[in-house]
Coordinates of C-alpha atoms and ligand atoms in Angstrom, one line a residue:
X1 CA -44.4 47.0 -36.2
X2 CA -47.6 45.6 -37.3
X3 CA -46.0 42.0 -38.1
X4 CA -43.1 39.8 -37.7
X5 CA -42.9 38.7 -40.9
X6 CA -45.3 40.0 -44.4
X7 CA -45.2 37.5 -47.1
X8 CA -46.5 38.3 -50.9
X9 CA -47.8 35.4 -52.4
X10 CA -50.1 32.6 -51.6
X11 CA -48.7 30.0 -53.4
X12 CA -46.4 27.0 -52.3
X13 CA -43.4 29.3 -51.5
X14 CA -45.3 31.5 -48.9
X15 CA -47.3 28.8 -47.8
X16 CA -44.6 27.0 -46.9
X17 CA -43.1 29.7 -45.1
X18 CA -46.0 30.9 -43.4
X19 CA -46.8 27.5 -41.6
X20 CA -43.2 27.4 -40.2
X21 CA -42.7 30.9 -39.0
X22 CA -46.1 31.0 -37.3
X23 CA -45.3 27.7 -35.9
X24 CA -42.6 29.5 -34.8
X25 CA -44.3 31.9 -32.9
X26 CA -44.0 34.6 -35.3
X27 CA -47.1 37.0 -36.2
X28 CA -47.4 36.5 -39.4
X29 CA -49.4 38.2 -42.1
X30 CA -49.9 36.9 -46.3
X31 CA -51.3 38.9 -49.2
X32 CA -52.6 37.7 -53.0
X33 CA -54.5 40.5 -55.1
X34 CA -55.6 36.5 -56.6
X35 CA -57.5 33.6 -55.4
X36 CA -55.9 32.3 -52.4
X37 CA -53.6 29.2 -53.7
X38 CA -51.0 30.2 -56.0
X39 CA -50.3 29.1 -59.2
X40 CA -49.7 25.2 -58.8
X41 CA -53.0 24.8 -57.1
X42 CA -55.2 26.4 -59.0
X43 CA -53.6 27.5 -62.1
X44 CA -50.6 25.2 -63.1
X45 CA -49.8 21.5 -62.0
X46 CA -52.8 20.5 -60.4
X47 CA -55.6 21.5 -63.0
X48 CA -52.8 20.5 -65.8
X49 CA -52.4 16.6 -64.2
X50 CA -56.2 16.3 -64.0
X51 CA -56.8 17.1 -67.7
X52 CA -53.4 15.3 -68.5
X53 CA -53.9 12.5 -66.5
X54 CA -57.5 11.8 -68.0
X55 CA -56.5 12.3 -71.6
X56 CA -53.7 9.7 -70.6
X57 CA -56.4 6.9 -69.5
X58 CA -57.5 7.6 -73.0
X59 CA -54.9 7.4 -74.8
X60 CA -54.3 4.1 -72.5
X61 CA -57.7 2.8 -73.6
X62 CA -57.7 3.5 -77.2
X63 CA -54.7 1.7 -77.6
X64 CA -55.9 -1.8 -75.8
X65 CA -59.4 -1.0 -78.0
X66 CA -57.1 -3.0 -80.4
X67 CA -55.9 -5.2 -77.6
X68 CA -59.4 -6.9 -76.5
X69 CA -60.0 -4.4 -73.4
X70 CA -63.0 -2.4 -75.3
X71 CA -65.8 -3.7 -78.0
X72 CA -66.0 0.3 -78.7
X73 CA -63.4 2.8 -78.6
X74 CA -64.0 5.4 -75.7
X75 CA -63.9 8.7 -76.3
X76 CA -63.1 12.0 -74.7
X77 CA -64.9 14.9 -73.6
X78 CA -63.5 18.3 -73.2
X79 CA -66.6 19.6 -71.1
X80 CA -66.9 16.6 -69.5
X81 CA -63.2 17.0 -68.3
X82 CA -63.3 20.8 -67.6
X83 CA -66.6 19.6 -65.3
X84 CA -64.3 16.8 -63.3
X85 CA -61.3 19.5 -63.2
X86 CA -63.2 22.4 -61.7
X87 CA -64.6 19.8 -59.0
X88 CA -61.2 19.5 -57.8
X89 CA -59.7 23.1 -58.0
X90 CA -62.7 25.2 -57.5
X91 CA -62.8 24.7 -53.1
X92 CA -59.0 24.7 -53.3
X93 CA -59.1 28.8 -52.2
X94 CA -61.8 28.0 -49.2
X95 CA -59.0 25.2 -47.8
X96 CA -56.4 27.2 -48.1
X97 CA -58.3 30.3 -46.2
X98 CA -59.1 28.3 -43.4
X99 CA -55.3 26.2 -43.3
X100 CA -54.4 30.1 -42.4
X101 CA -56.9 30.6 -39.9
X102 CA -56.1 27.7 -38.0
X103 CA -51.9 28.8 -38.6
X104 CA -53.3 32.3 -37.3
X105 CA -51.8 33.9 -40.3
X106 CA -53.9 37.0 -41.2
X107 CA -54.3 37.1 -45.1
X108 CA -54.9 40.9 -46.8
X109 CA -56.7 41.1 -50.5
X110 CA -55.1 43.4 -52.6
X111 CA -51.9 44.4 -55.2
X112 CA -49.1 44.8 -53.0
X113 CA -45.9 47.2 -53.3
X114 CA -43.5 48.3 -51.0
X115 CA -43.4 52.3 -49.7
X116 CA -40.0 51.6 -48.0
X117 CA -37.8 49.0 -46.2
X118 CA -40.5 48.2 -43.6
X119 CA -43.6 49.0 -45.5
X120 CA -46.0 48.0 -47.7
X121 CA -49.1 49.2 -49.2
X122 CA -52.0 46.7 -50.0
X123 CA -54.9 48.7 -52.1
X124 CA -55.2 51.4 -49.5
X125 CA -53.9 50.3 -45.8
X126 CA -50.2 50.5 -45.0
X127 CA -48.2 47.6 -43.5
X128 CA -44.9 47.5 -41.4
X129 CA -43.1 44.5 -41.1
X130 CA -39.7 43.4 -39.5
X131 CA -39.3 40.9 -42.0
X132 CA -41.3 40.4 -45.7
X133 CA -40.8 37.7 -48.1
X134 CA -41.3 37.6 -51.7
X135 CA -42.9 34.8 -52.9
X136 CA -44.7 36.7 -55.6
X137 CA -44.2 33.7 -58.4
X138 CA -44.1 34.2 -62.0
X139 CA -46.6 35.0 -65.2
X140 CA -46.5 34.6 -68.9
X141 CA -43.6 36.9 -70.3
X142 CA -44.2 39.5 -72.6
X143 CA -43.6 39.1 -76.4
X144 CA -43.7 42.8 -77.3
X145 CA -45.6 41.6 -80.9
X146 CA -48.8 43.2 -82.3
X147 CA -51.0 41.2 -81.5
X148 CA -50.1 39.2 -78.2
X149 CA -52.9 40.4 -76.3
X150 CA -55.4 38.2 -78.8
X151 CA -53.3 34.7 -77.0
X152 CA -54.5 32.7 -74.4
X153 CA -52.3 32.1 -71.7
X154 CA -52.2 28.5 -70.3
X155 CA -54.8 29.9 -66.9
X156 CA -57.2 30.5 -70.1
X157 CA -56.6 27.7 -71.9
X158 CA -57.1 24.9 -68.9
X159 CA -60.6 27.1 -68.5
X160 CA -62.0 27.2 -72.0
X161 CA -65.5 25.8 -72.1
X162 CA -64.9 24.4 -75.6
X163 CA -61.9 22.7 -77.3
X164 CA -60.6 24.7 -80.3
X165 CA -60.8 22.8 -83.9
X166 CA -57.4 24.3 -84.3
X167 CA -54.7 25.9 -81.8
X168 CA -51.5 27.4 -82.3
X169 CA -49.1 27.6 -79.7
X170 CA -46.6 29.6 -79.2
X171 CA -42.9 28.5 -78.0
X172 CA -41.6 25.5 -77.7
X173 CA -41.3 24.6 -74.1
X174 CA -43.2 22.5 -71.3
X175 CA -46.6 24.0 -71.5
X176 CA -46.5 23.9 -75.2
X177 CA -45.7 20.3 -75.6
X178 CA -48.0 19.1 -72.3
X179 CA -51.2 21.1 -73.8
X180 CA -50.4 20.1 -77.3
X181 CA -50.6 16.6 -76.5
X182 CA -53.7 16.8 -74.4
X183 CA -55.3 19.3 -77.4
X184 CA -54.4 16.6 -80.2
X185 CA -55.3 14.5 -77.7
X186 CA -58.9 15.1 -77.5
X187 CA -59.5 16.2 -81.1
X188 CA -58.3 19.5 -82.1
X189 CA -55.2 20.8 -84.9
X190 CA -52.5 21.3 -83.5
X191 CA -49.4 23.5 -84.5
X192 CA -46.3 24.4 -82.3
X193 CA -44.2 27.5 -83.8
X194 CA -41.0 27.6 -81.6
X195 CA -37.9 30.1 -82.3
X196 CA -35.1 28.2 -81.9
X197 CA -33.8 25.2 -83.5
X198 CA -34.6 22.7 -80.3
X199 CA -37.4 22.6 -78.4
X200 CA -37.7 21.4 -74.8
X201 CA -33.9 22.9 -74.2
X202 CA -34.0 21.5 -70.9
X203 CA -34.0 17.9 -71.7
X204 CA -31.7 15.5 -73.1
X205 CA -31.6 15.7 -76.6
X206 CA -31.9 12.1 -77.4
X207 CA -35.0 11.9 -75.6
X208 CA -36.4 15.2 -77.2
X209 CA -35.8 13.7 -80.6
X210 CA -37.1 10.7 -79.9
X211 CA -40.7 12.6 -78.3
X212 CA -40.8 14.4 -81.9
X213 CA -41.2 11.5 -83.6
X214 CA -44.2 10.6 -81.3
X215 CA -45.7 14.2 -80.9
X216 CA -45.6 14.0 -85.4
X217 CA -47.7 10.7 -84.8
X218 CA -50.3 12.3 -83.0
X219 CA -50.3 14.5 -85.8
X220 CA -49.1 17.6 -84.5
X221 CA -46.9 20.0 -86.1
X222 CA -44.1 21.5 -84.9
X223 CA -42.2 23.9 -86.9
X224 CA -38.9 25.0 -85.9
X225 CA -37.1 28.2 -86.2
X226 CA -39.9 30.1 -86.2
X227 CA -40.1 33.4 -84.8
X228 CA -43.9 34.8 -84.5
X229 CA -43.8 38.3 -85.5
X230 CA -47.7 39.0 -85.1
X231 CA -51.0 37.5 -84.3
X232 CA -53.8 39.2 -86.0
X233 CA -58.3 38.5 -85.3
X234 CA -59.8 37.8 -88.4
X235 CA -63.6 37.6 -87.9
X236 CA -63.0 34.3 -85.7
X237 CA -60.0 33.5 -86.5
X238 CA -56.5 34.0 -85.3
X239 CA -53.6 34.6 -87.9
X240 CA -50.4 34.1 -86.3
X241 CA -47.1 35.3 -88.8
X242 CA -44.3 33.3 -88.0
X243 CA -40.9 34.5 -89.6
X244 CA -38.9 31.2 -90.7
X245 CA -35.0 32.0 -91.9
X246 CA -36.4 35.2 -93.8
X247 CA -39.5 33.5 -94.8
X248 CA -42.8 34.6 -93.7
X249 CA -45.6 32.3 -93.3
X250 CA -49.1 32.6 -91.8
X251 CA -50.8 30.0 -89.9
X252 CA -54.8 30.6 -89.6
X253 CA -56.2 28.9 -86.0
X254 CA -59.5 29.0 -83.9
X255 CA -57.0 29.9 -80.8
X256 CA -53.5 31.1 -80.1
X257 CA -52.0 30.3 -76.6
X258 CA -49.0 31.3 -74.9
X259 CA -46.2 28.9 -74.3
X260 CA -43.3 30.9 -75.0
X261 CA -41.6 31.2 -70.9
X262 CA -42.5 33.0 -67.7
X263 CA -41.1 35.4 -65.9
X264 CA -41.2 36.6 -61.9
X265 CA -44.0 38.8 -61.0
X266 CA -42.2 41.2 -59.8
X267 CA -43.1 44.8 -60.9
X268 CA -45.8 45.7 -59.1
X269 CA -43.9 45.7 -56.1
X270 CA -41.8 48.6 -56.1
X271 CA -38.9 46.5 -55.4
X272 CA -36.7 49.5 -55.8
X273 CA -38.4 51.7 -52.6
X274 CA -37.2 48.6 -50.5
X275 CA -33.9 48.7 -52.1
X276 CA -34.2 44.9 -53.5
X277 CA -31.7 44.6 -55.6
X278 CA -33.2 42.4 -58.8
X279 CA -33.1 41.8 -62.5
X280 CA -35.5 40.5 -65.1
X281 CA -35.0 37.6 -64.1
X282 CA -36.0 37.9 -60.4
X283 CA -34.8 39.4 -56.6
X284 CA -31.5 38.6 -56.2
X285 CA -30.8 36.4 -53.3
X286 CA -27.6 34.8 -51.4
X287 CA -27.3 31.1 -50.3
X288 CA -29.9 31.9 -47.6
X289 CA -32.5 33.6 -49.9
X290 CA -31.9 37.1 -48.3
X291 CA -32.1 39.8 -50.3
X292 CA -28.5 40.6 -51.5
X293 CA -29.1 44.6 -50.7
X294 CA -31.7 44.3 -47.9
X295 CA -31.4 41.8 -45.0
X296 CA -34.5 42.4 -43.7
X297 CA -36.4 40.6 -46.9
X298 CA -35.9 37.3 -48.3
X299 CA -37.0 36.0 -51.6
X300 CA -38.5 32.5 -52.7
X301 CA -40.0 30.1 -55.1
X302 CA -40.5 31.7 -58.8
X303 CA -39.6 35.1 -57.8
X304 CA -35.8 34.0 -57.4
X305 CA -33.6 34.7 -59.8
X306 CA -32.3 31.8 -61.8
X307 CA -34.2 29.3 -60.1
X308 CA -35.9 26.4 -60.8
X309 CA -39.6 27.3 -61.7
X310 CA -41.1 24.2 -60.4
X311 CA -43.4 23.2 -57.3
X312 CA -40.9 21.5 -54.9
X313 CA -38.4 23.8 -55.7
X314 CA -40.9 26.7 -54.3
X315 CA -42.1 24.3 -51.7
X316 CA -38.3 23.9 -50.1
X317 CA -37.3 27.5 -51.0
X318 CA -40.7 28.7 -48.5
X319 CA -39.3 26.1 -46.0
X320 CA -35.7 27.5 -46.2
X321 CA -36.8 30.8 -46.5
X322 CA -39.2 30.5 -43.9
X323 CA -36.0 28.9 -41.4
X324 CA -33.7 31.5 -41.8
X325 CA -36.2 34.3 -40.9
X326 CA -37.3 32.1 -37.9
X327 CA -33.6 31.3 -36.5
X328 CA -31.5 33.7 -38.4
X329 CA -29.6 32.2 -41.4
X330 CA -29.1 28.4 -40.5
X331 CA -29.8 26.9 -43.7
X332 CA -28.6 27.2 -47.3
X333 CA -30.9 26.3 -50.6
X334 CA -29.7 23.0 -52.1
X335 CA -30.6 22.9 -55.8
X336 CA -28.0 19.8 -56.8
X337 CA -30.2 17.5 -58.0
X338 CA -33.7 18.6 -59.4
X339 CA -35.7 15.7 -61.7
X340 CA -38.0 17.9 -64.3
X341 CA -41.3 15.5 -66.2
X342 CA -42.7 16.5 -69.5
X343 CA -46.3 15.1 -68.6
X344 CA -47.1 14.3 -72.1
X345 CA -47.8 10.9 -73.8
X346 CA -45.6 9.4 -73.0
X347 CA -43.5 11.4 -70.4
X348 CA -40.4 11.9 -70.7
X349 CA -38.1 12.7 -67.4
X350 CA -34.7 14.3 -66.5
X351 CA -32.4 14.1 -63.3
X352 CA -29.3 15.0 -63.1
X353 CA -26.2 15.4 -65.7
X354 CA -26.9 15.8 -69.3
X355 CA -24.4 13.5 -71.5
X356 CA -23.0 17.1 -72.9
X357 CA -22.5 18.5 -69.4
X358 CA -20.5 15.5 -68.8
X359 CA -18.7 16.2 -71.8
X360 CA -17.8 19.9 -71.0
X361 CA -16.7 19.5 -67.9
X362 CA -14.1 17.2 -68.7
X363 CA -16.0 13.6 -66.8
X364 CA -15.1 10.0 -67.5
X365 CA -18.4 8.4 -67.5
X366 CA -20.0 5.3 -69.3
X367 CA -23.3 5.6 -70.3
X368 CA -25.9 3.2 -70.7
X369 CA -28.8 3.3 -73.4
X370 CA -31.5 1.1 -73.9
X371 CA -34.0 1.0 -76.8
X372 CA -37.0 -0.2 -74.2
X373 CA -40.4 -0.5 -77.3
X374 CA -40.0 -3.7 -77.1
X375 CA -39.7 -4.4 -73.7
X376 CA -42.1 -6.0 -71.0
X377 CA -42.8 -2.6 -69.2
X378 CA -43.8 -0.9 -72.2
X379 CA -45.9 -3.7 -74.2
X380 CA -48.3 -5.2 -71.9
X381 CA -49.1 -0.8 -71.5
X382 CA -49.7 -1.5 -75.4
X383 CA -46.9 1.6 -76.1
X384 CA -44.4 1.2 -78.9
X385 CA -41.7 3.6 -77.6
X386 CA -39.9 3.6 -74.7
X387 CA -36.3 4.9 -74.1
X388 CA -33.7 5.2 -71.6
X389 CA -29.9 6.9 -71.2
X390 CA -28.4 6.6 -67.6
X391 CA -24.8 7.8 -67.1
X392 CA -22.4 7.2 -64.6
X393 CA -18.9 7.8 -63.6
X394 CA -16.5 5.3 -65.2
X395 CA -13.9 4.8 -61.9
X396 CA -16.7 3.9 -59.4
X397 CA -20.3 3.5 -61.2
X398 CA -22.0 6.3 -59.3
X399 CA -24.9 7.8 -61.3
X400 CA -25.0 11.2 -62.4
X401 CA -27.9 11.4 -64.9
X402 CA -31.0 9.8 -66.3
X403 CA -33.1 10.6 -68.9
X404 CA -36.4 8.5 -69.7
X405 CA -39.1 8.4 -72.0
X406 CA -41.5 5.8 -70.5
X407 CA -45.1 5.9 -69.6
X408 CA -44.1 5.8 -66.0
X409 CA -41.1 7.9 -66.9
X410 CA -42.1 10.4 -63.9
X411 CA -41.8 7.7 -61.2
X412 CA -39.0 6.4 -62.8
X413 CA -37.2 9.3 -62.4
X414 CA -38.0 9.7 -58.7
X415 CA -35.9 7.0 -57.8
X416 CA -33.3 7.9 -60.1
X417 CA -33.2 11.1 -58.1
X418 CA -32.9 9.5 -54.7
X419 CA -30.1 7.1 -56.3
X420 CA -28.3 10.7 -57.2
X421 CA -29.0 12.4 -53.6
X422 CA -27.7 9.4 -52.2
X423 CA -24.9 8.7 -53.9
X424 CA -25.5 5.3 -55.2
X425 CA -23.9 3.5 -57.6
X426 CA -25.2 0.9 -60.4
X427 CA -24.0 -2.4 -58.7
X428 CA -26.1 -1.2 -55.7
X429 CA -29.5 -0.6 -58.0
X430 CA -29.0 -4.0 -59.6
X431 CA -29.1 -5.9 -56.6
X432 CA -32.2 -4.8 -55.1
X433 CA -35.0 -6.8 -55.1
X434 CA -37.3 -4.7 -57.1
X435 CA -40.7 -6.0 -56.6
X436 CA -42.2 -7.7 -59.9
X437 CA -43.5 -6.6 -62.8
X438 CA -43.9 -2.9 -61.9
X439 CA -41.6 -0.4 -64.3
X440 CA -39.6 0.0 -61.8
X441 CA -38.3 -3.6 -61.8
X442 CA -36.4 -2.6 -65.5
X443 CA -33.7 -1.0 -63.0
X444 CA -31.5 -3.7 -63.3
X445 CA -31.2 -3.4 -67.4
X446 CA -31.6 0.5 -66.6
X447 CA -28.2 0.9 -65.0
Ligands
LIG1 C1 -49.4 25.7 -66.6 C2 -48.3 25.3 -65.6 C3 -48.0 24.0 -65.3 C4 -47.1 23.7 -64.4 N1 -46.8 22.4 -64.1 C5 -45.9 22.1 -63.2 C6 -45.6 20.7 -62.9 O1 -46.1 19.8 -63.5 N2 -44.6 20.5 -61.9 C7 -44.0 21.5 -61.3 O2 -43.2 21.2 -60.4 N3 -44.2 22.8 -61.5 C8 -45.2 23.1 -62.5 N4 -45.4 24.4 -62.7 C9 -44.7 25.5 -62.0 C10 -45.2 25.7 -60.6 O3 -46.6 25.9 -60.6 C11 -44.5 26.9 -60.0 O4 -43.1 26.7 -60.0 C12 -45.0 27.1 -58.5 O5 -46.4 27.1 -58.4 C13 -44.4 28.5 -58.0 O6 -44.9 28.7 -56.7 P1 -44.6 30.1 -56.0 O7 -45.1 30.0 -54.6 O8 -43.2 30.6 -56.2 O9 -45.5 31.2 -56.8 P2 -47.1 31.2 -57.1 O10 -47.7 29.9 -56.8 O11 -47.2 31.7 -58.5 O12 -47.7 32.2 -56.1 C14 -47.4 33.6 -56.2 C15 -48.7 34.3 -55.8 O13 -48.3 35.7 -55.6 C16 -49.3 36.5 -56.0 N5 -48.8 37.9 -56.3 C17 -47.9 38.2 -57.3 N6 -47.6 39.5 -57.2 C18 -48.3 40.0 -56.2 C19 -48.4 41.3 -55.6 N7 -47.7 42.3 -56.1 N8 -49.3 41.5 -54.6 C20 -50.0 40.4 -54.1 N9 -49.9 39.2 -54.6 C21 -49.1 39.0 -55.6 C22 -49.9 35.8 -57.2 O14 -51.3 36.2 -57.4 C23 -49.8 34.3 -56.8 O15 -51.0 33.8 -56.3 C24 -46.4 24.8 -63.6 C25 -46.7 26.1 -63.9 C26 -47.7 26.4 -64.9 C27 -48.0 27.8 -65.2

């Protein structure tokens, strides 16, 4: 066999798995037919939090223009940004070549798909492996709608030279929301068609109603239960149809971009010549993310079926992953409690039980809401809306969910997710002595 172990991906998930098996001692080989990096790096949270974060310090500023911080408003500039944000991605591929070199992990260029249980072809040289791992990520789903190869896909959009006068995007999900804020942001229209009746599914409803009413301030439209049908190019414009309840209606833009889900990357690999058992919806995988049909392969980060699609979630699946090749099967994937931020302005944050999952499954819980606009923590930030629901179980206090829209909300909810991991209960958050005044010190009032 040419390797221990062939991994397909350079993102978090094989990264993460590569350091520890060749740690191990194992000869490893990785592949990408992409810049070396994976998504996160280079084409997802990283280059997102450096446009988000800037237009953030803006928004920041141009409220406390009105609050004695600037004579003159500042302003914002889209070049200017894109400049800054390919400063900090662009080496990102050259640092993650040479963490391999020094891991001794050989990395192969090149599409590849497996031949057979053991093999794999990359362009034109064959592979054999005792072990491969599929950490092969995810990409924009397909729409199957004339016209959907005319949209941008959120790689395209964090790369355009220019900000559109006038974007619609489609779907109603994370990247929507995130870029929409950041487009309205710095200057451009801003429409969000999305198909169902509620947006951001994932999130507490309360705190997705109450991030409508902000997102309609910054004046962008969202329009609900509206299904795009087509996207056609007229002369420089985009016309995207959008069926409503029967009714069709056309809306005319400088740019369309994709925010309607990913899926795992997984067709190009031939899963079915390594007899992976898979769906649409990624390699199916037991406790240990091992292939359920082929021990020899495991499976993780955005390639696993009904996971999480998020960056730690990758990061500890390549670890877990990664140990159960290494040792042989000594360590199951924990997915309990997983806090998701909406980086818009202002983010909002989830961890934990919804109120309705409470509900469904039959728990006595109390739950504790708090109003916070007017509070300390959000004023002296010069915000107007804050809000926060925490819920915990009515025999003992433990908490079991929080849900936050707060300019800090992502912080926030870091700590809310240790409080869940650990087990703690409200009387224990209110009596630590939370240093003062940070957002964090609201805890008390929180709980
Ligand atoms: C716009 C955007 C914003 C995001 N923001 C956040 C965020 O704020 N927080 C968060 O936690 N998560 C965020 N995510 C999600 C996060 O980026 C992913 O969950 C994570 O990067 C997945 O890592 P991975 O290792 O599973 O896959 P990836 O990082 O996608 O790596 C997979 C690699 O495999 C390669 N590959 C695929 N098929 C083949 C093949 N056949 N042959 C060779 N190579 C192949 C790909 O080129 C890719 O480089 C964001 C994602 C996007 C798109």
């Amino acid at each position: 066999m040419d390797y221990d172990l062939f991994i397909i991906g350079t993102g978090t998930a094989g990264t993460s798995a590569a350091s520890i098996c060749s740690k191990g001692g194992m000869k490893v080989a990785i592949a990408d037919y992409r810049s070396l990096g994976g998504t996160c790096a280079l084409r997802g949270c990283a280059p997102k939090k450096v446009l988000v974060g800037s237009a953030t310090l803006y928004e920041h500023l141009r409220r406390m223009t009105r609050r004695g911080v600037f004579p003159e408003g500042p302003t914002l500039s889209w070049k200017g940004l894109m400049a800054f944000k390919r400063r900090f991605i662009d080496p990102f591929p050259a640092i993650r070549a040479e963490e391999y070199r020094r891991m001794g992990v050989d990395v192969c260029s090149g599409v590849v798909s497996f031949i057979d249980k053991n093999t794999a072809r990359v362009g034109d040289r064959t592979f054999t492996s005792k072990k491969f791992l599929i950490a092969s990520g995810s990409a924009p789903r397909a729409l199957n709608i004339p016209g959907e190869e005319h949209m941008v896909t959120s790689e395209g959009f964090m790369d355009l030279d220019d900000l559109p006068g006038s974007i619609v995007f489609v779907g109603g999900g994370y990247i929507s929301f995130e870029f929409a804020h950041l487009a309205a942001l710095a200057g451009s229209k801003v429409t969000i068609l999305h198909k169902g009746g509620r947006p951001l599914a994932n999130f507490e409803k309360d705190l997705v109603s109450r991030l409508l009413k902000v997102t309609a301030k910054l004046g962008i439209d969202v329009v609900l239960n509206a299904e795009v049908t087509s996207i056609e190019k007229k002369g420089d414009s985009y016309v995207t149809v959008a069926d409503a309840r029967g009714i069709r209606s056309p809306y005319v833009s400088d740019c369309v971009v994709h925010g309607a889900g990913r899926v795992p990357e997984i067709d190009a690999l031939d899963l079915g010549r390594a007899g992976v058992d898979h769906t649409q919806r990624g390699v199916r995988v037991n406790g240990f993310l091992q292939s359920v049909s082929n021990p020899d392969i495991y499976a993780a980060g955005d390639a696993v079926e009904g996971t999480y699609m998020l960056k730690p979630v990758s990061e500890n699946e390549g670890f877990v992953a990664g140990r159960n090749i290494l040792e042989g099967n000594v360590v199951k994937v924990d997915h309990d409690v997983v806090p998701s931020v909406l980086f818009t302005v202002p983010e909002i944050a989830s961890v934990g039980r919804s109120e309705s999952e409470l509900k469904s499954g039959g728990e006595d819980y109390d739950v504790v809401e708090n109003d916070m606009s007017d509070w300390f923590s959000t004023r002296y930030l010069g915000m107007d809306n804050a809000y926060s629901k925490v819920l915990k179980r009515k025999s003992d206090g433990r908490i079991l969910g929080a849900h936050i829209m707060s300019p800090r909300a992502g912080e926030i909810i870091n700590l809310f997710t240790l409080a869940i991991r650990c087990g703690m209960d409200s009387e224990t958050l209110k009596t630590v002595p939370w240093a003062f005044p940070t957002n964090t010190s609201d805890m008390p009032r929180l709980v």
